[in-house]
PDB file of C-alpha atoms in Angstrom:
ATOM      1  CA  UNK C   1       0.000   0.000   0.000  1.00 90.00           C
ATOM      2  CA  UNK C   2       0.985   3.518  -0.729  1.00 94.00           C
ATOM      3  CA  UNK C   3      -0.537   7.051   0.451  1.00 96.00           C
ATOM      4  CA  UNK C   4      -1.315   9.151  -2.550  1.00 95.00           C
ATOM      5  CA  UNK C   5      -2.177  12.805  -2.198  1.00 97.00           C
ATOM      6  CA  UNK C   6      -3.450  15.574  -4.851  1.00 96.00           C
ATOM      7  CA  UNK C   7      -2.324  18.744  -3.803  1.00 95.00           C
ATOM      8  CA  UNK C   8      -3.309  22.659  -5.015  1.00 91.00           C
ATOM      9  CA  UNK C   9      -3.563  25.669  -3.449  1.00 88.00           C
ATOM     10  CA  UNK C  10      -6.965  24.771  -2.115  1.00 91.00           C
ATOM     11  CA  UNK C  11      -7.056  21.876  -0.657  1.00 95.00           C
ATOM     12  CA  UNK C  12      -5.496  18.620  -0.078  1.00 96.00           C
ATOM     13  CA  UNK C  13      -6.694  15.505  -0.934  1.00 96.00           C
ATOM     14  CA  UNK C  14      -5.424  12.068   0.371  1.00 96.00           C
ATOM     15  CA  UNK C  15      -6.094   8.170  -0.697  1.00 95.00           C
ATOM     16  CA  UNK C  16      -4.622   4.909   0.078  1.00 94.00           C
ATOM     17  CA  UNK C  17      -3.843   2.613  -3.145  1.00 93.00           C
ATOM     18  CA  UNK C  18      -2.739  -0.744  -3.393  1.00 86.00           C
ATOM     19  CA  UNK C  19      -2.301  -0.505  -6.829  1.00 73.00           C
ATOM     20  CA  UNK C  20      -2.756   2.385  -9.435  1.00 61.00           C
ATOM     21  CA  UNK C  21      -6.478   2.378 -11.099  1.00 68.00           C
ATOM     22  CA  UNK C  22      -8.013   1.159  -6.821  1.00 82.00           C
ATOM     23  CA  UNK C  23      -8.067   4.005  -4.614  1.00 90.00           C
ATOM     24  CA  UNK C  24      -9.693   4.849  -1.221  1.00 92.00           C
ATOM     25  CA  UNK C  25     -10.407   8.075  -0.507  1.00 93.00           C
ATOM     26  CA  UNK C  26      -9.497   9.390   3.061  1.00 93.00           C
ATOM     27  CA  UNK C  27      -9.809  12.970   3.100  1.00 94.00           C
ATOM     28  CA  UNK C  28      -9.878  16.379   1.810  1.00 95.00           C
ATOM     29  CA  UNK C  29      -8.161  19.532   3.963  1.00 97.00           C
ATOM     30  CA  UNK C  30      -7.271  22.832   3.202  1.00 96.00           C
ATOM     31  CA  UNK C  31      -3.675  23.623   2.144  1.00 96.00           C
ATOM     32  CA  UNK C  32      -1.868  24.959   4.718  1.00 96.00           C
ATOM     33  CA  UNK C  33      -0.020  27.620   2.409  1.00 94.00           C
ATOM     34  CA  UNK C  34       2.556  29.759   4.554  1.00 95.00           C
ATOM     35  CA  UNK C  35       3.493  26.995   7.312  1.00 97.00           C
ATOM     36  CA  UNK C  36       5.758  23.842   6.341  1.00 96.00           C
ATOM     37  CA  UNK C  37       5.187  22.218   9.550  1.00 97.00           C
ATOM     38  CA  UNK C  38       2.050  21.919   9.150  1.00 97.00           C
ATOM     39  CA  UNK C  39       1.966  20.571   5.558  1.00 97.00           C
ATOM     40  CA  UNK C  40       4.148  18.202   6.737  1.00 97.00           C
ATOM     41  CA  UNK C  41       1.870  17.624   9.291  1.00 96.00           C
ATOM     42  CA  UNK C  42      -0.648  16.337   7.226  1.00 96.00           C
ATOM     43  CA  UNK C  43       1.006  14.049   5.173  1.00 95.00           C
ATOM     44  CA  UNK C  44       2.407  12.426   8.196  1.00 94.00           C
ATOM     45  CA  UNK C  45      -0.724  11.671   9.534  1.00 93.00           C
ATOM     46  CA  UNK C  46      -2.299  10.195   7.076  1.00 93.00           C
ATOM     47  CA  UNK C  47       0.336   8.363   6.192  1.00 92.00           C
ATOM     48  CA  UNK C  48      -0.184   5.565   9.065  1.00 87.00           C
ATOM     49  CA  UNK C  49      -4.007   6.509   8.593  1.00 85.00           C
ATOM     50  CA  UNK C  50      -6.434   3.768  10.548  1.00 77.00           C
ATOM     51  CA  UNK C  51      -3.000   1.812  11.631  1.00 76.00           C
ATOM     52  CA  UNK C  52      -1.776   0.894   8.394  1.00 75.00           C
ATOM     53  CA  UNK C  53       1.775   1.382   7.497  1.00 78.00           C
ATOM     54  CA  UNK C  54       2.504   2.741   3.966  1.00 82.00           C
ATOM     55  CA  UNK C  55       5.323   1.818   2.230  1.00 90.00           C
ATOM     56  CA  UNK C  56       5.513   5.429   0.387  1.00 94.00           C
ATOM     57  CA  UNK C  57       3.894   8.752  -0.045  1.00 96.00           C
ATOM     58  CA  UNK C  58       3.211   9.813  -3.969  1.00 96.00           C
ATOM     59  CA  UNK C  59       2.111  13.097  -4.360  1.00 96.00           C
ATOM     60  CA  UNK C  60       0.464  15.184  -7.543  1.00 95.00           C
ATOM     61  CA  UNK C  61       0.910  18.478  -7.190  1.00 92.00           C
ATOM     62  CA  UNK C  62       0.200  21.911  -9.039  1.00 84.00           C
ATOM     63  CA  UNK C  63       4.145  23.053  -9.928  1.00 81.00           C
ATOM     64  CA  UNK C  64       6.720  21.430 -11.446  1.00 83.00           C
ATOM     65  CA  UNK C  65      10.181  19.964  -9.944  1.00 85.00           C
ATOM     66  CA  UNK C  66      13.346  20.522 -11.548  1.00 83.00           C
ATOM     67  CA  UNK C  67      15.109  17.436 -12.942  1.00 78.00           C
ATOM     68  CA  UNK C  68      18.359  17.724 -11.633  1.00 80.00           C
ATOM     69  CA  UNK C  69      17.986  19.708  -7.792  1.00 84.00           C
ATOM     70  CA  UNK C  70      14.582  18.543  -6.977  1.00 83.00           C
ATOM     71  CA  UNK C  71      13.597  21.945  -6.060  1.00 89.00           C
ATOM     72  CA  UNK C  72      10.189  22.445  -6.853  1.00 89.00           C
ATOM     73  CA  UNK C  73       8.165  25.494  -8.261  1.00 86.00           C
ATOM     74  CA  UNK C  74       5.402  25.870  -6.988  1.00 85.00           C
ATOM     75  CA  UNK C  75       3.991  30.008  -6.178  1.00 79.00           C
ATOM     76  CA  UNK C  76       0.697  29.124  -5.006  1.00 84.00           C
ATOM     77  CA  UNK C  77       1.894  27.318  -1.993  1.00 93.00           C
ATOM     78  CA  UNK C  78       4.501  29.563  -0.984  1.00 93.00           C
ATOM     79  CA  UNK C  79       5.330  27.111   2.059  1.00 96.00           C
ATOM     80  CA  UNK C  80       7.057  24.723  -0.067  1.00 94.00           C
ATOM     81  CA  UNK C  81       8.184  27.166  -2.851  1.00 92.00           C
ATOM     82  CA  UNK C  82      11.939  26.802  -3.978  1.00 92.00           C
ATOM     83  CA  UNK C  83      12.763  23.584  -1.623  1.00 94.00           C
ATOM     84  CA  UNK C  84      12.988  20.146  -2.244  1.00 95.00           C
ATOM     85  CA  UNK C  85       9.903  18.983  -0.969  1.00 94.00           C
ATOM     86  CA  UNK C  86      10.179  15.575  -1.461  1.00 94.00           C
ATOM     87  CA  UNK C  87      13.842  14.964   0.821  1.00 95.00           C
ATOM     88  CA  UNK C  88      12.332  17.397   3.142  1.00 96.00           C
ATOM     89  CA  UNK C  89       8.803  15.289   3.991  1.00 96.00           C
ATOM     90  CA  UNK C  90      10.975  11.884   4.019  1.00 96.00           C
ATOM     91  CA  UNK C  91      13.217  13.647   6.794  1.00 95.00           C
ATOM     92  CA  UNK C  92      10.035  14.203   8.141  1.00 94.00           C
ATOM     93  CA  UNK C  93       8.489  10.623   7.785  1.00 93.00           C
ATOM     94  CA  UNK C  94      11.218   8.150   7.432  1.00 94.00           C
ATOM     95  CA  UNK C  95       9.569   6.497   3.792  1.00 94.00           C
ATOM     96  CA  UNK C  96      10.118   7.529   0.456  1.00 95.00           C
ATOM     97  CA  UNK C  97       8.095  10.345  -1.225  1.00 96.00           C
ATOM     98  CA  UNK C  98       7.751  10.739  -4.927  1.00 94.00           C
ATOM     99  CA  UNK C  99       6.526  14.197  -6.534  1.00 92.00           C
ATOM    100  CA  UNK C 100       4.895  14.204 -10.289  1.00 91.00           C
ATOM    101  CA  UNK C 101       3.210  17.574 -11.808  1.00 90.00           C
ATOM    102  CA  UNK C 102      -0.422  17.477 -11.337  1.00 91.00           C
ATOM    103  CA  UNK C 103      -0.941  17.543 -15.436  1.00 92.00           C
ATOM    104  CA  UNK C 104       1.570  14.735 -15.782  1.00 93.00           C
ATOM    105  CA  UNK C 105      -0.332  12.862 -13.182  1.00 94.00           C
ATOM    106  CA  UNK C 106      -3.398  13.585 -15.048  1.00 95.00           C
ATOM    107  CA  UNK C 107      -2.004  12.389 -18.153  1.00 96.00           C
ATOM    108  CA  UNK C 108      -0.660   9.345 -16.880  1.00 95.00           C
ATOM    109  CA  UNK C 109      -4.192   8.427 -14.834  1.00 95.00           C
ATOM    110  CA  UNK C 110      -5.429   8.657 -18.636  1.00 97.00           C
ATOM    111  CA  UNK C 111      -3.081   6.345 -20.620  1.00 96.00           C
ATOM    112  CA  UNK C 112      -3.439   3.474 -18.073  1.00 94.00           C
ATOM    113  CA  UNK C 113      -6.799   3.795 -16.463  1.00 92.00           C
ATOM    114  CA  UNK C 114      -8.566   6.134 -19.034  1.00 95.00           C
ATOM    115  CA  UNK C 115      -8.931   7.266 -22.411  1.00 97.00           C
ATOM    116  CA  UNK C 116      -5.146   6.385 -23.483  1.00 97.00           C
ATOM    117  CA  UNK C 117      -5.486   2.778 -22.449  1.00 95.00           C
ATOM    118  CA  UNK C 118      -4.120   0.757 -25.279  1.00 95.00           C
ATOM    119  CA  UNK C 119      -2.138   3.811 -26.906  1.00 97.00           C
ATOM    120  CA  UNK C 120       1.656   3.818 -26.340  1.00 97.00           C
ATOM    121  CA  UNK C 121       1.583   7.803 -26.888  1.00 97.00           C
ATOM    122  CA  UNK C 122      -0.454   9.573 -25.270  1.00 98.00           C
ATOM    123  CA  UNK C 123      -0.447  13.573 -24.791  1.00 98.00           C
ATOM    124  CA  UNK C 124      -3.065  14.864 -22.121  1.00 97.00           C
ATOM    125  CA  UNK C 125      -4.215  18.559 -22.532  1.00 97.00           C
ATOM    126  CA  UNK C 126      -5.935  20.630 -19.387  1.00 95.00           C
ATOM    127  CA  UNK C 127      -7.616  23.303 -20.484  1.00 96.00           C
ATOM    128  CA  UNK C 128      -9.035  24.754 -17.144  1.00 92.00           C
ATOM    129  CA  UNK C 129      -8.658  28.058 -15.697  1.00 88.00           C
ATOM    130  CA  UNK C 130      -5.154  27.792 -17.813  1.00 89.00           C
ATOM    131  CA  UNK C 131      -3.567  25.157 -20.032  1.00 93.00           C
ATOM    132  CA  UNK C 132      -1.547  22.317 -18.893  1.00 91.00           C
ATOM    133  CA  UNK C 133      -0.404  19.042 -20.373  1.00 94.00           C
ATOM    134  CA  UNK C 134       1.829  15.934 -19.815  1.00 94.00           C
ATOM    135  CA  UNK C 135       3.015  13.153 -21.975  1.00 95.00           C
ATOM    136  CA  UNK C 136       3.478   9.687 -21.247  1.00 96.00           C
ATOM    137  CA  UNK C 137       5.002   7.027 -23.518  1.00 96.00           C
ATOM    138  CA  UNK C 138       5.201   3.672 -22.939  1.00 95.00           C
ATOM    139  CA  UNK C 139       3.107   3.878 -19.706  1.00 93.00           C
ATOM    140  CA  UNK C 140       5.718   6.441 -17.941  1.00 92.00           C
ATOM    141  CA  UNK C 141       5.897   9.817 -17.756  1.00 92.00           C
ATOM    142  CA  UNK C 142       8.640  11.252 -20.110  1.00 91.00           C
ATOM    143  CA  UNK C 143      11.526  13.060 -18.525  1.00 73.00           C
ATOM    144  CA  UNK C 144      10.279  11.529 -14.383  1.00 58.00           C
ATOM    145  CA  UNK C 145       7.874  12.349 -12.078  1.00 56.00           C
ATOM    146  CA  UNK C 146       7.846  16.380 -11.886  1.00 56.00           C
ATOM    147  CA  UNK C 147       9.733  17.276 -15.246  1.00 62.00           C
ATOM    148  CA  UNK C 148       9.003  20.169 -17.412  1.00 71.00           C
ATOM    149  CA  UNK C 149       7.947  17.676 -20.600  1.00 82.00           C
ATOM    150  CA  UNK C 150       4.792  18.758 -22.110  1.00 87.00           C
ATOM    151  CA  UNK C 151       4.418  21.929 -20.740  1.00 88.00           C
ATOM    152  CA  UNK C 152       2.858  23.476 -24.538  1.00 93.00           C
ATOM    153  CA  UNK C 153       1.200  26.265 -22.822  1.00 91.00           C
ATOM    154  CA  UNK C 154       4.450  28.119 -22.385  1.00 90.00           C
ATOM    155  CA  UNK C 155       6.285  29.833 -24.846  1.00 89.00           C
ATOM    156  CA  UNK C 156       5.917  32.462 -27.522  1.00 90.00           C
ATOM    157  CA  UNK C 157       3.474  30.497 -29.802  1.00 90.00           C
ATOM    158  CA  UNK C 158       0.976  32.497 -30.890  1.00 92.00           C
ATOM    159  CA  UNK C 159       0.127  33.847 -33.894  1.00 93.00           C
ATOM    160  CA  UNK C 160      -0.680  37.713 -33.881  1.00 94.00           C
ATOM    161  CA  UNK C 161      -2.990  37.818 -37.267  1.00 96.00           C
ATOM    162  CA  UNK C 162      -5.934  35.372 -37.313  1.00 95.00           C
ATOM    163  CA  UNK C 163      -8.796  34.839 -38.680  1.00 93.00           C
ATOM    164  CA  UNK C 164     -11.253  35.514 -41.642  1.00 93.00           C
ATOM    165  CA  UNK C 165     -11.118  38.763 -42.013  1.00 94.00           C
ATOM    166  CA  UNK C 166      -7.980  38.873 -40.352  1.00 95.00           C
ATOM    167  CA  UNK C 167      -7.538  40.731 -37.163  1.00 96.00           C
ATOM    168  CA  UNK C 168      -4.228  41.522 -34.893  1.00 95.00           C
ATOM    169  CA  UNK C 169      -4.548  39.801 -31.768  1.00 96.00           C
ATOM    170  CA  UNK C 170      -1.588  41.353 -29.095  1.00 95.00           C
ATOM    171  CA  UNK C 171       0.469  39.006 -27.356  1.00 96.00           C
ATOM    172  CA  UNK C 172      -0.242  38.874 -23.532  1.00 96.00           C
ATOM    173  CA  UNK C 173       1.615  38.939 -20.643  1.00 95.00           C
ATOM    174  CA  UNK C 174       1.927  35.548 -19.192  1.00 90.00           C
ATOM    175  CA  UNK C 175       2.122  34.336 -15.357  1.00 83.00           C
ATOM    176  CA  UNK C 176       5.450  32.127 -16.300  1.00 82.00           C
ATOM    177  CA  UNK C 177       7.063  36.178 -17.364  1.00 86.00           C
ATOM    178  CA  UNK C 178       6.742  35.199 -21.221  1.00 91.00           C
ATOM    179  CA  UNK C 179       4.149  36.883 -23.597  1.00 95.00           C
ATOM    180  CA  UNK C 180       2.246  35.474 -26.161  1.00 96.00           C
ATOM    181  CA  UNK C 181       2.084  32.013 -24.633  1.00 95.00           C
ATOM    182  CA  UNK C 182      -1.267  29.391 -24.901  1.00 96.00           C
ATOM    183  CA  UNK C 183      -2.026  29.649 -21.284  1.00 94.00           C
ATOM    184  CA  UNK C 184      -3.123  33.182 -22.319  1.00 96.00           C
ATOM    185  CA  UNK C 185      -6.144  32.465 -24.009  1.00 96.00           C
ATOM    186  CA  UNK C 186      -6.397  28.549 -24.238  1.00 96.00           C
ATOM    187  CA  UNK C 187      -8.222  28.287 -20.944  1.00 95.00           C
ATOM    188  CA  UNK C 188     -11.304  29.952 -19.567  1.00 96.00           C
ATOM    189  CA  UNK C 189      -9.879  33.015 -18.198  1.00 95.00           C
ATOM    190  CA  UNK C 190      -7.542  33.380 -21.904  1.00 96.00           C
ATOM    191  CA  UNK C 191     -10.933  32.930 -23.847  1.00 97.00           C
ATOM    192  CA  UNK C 192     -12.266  36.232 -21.728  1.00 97.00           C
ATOM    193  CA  UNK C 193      -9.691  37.694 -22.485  1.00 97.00           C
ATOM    194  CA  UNK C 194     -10.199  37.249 -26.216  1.00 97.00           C
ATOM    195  CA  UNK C 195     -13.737  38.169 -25.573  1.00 98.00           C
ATOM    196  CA  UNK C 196     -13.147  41.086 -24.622  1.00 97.00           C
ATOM    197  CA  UNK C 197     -10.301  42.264 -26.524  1.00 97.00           C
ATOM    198  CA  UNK C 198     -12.585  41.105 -29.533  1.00 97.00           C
ATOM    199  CA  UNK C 199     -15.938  42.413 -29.058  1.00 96.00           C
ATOM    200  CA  UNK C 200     -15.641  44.915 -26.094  1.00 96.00           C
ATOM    201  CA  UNK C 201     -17.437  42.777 -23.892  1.00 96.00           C
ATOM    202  CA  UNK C 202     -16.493  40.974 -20.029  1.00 97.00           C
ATOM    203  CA  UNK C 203     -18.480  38.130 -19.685  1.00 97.00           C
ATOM    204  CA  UNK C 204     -17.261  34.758 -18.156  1.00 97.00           C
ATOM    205  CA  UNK C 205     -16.695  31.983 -20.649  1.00 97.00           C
ATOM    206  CA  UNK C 206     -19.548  30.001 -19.814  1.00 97.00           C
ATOM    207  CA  UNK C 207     -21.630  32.558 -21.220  1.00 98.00           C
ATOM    208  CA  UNK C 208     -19.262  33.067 -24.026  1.00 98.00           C
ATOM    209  CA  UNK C 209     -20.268  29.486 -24.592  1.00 98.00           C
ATOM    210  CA  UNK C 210     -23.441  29.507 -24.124  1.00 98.00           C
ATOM    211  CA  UNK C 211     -23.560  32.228 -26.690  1.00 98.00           C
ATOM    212  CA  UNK C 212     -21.938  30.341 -29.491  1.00 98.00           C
ATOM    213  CA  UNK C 213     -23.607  27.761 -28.963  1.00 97.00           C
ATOM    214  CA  UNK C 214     -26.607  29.971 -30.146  1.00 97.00           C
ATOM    215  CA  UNK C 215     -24.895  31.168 -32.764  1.00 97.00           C
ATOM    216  CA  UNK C 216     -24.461  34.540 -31.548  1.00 98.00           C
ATOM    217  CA  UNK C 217     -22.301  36.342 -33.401  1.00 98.00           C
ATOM    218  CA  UNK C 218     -20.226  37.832 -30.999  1.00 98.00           C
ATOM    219  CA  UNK C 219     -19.472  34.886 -29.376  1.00 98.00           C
ATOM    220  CA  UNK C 220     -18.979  33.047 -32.725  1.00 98.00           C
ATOM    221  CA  UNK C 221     -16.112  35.224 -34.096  1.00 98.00           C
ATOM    222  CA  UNK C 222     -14.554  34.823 -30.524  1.00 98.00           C
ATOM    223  CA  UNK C 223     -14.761  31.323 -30.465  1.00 98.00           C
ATOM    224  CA  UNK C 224     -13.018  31.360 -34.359  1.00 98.00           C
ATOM    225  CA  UNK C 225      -9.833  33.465 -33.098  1.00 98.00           C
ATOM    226  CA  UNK C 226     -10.074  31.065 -30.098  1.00 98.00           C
ATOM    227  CA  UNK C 227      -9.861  27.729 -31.721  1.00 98.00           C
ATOM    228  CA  UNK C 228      -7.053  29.069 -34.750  1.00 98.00           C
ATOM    229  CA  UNK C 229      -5.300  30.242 -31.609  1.00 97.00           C
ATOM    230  CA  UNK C 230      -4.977  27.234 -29.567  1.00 98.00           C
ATOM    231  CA  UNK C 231      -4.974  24.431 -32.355  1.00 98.00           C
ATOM    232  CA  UNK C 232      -2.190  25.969 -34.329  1.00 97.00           C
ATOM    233  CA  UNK C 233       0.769  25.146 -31.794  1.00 97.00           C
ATOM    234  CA  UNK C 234      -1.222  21.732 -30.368  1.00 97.00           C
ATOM    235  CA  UNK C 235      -1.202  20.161 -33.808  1.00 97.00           C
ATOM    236  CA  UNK C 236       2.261  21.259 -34.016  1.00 96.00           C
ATOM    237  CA  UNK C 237       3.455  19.603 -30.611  1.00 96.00           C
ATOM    238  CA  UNK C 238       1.741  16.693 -31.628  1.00 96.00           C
ATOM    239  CA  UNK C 239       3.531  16.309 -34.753  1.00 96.00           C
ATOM    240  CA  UNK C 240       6.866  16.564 -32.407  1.00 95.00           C
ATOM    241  CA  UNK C 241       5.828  14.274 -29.861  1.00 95.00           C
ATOM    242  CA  UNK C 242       2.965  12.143 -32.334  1.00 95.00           C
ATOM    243  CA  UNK C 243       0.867  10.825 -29.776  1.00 96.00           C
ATOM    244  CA  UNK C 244      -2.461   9.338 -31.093  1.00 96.00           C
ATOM    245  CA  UNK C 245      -4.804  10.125 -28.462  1.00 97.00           C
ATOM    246  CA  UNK C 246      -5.118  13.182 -26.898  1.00 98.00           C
ATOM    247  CA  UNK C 247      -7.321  12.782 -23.609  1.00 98.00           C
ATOM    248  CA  UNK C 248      -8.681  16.712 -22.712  1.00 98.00           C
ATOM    249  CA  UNK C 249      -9.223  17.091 -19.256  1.00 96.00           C
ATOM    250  CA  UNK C 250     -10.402  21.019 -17.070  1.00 93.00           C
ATOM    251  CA  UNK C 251     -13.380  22.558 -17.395  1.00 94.00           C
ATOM    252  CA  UNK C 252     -13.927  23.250 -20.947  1.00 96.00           C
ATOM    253  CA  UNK C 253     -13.506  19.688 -21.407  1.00 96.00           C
ATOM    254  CA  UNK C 254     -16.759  19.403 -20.336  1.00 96.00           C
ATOM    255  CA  UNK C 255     -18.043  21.078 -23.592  1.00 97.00           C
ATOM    256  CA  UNK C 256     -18.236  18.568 -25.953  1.00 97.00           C
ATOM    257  CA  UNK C 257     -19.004  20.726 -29.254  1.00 97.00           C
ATOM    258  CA  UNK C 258     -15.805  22.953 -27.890  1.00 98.00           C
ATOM    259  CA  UNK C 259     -13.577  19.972 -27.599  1.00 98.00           C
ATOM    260  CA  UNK C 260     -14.717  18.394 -31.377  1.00 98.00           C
ATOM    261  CA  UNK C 261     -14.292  21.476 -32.921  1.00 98.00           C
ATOM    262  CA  UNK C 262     -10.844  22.029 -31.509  1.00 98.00           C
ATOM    263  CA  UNK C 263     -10.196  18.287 -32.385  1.00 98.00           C
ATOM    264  CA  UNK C 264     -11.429  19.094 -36.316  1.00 97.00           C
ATOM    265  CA  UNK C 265      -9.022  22.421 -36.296  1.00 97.00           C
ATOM    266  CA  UNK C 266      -6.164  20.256 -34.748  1.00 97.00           C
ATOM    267  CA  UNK C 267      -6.287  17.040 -37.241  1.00 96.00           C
ATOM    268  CA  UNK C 268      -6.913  19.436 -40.240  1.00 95.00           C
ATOM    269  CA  UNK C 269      -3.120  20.655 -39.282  1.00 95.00           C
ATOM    270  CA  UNK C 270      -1.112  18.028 -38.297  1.00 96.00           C
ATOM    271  CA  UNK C 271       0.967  15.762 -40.478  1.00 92.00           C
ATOM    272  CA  UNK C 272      -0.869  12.417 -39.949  1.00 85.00           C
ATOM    273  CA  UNK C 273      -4.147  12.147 -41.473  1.00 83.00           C
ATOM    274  CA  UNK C 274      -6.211  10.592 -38.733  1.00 81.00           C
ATOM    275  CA  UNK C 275      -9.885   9.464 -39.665  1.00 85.00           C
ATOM    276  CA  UNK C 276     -10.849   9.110 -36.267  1.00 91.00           C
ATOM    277  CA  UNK C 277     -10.888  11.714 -33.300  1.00 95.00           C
ATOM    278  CA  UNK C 278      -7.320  12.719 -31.793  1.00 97.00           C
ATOM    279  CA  UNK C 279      -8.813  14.968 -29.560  1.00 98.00           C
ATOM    280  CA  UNK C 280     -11.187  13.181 -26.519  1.00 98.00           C
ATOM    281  CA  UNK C 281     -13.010  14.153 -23.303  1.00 97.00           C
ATOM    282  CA  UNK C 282     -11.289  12.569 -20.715  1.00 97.00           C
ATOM    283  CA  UNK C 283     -12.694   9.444 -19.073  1.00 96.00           C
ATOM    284  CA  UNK C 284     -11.626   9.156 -15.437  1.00 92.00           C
ATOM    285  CA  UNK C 285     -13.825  12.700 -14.064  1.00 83.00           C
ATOM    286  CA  UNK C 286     -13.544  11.426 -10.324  1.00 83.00           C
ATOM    287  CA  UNK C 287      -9.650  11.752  -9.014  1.00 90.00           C
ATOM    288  CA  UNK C 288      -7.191  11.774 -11.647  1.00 93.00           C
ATOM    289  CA  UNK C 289      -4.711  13.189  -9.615  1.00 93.00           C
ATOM    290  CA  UNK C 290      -5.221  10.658  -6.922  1.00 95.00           C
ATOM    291  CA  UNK C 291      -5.011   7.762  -9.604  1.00 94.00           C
ATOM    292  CA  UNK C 292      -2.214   9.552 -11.584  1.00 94.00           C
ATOM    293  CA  UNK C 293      -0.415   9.970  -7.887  1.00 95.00           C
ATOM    294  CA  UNK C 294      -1.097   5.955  -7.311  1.00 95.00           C
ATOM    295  CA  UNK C 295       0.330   4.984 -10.696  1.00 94.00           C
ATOM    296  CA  UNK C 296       3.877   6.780  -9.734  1.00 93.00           C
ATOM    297  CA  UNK C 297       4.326   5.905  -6.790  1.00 93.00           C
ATOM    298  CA  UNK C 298       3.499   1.997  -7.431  1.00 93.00           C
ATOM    299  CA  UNK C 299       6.237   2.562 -10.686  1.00 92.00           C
ATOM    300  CA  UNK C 300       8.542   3.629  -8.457  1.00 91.00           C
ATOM    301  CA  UNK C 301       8.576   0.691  -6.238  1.00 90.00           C
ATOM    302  CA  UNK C 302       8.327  -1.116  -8.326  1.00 87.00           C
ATOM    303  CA  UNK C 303      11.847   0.101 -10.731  1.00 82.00           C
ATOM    304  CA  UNK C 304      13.560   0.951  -7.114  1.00 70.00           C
TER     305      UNK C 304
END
């Protein structure tokens, strides 16, 4: 048995799994965000949890750790900001501890529970408040638990002239200190912003989307810049990386229309001609993280 946590800057949430896809749910606290201790706390506790022993903690988490330090990024959780979190809790705990970004854990939950089961290659796209994504080959995620592999939200992607007619569409400012990256309009808050930048108007996107799903034209000349936007550099990572399923998890995900038509803009511009959708909802909707977490940690043990 392992303890498996998914962590944000909300709450924490804690399972015990004795193997990847079988979890059982223990708990959900708030994220103590300015006091190690007591994050450590936590994870300590659960850890022997109704008298069991684990033999490890495996943790998704919103940040990423760096490869070769172990030092983990993470600014929503200031607490644990900058250190390297997993030495730090097994100091604390006396078992091992293995850390995985939440969108990797996502992505791996998908290829061996989920939507990517039977696909070697499998790229997993959150588009949620932001845009996220993690790639797993082979059943492992590429570059190790917490890497910086299929981060496609970051960078200076974007096209600045789009559409028919054209229009210029500026290049934001984006949280990771780039400009003109995905993250800035892929995800609900980006598509707001294109809203407004577009038509003049602030309205959140689920009313953006109700909209075009009217056919309003407002809505439908945002949602046009929107998907041009976003499926231009997806269909090029996935001609880099040429996974054949593409499991969409966040929010938006839960618009199905949204998620075809992004999958119709993507295939149109990628090098393999694929008859059948790339682009899917994802199926596991009730802990990913958790099951993503499992999956690690239970790889872990069992290549250790």
């Amino acid at each position: 048995m392992i303890t498996c946590f998914d962590i944000g800057g909300s709450t924490i949430k804690s399972a015990h799994a004795r193997q990847g896809g079988e979890i059982e749910i223990l708990d959900r606290v708030a994220t103590p965000l300015d006091d190690f201790d007591a994050f450590a706390a936590i994870i300590a506790e659960r850890v022997t949890w109704g008298g069991r022993t684990a033999r490890g903690v495996s943790i998704s988490i919103t940040g990423v750790v760096d490869p070769a330090s172990g030092s983990l990024k993470c600014a929503n959780i200031p607490c644990i900001d900058g250190r390297n979190v997993a030495a730090d809790l097994e100091r604390v705990i006396g078992l091992p501890v293995w850390i995985a970004n939440d969108a990797d854990c996502f992505a791996l939950a998908e290829a061996t529970s989920g939507a990517g089961k039977g696909h070697r290659n499998v790229f997993g796209v959150i588009l949620g408040t932001g845009v996220g994504g993690g790639l797993v080959i082979g059943g492992r995620i590429v570059a190790g638990a917490g890497g910086y592999a299929g981060e496609w939200g970051h960078g200076k992607a974007l096209q600045t002239v789009v559409g028919q007619p054209a229009v210029e569409i500026p290049h934001f400012a984006c949280g990771c200190g780039q400009r003109g990256c995905v993250d800035t309009v892929g995800g609900a808050r980006g598509m707001e912003r294109l809203h407004h930048v577009l038509c003049g108007e602030v309205l959140p996107s689920t009313d953006i989307i109700a909209s075009w799903r009217k056919g309003e034209a407002k809505a439908s000349r945002t949602l046009e810049i929107y998907l041009e936007l976003v499926s231009v550099p997806l269909a090029l990572t996935l001609n880099i990386i040429g996974s054949s399923i593409v499991p969409v998890g966040g929010g938006l995900s839960n618009v199905p229309e949204l998620i075809a038509a992004l999958d119709r803009e993507v295939r149109r511009r990628t090098l393999r001609s694929a008859a059948d959708p790339l682009l899917v909802k994802a199926e596991l909707t009730t802990e990913p993280g958790l099951i993503g977490a499992a999956t690690v940690g239970f790889q872990e043990i069992a290549h250790a």
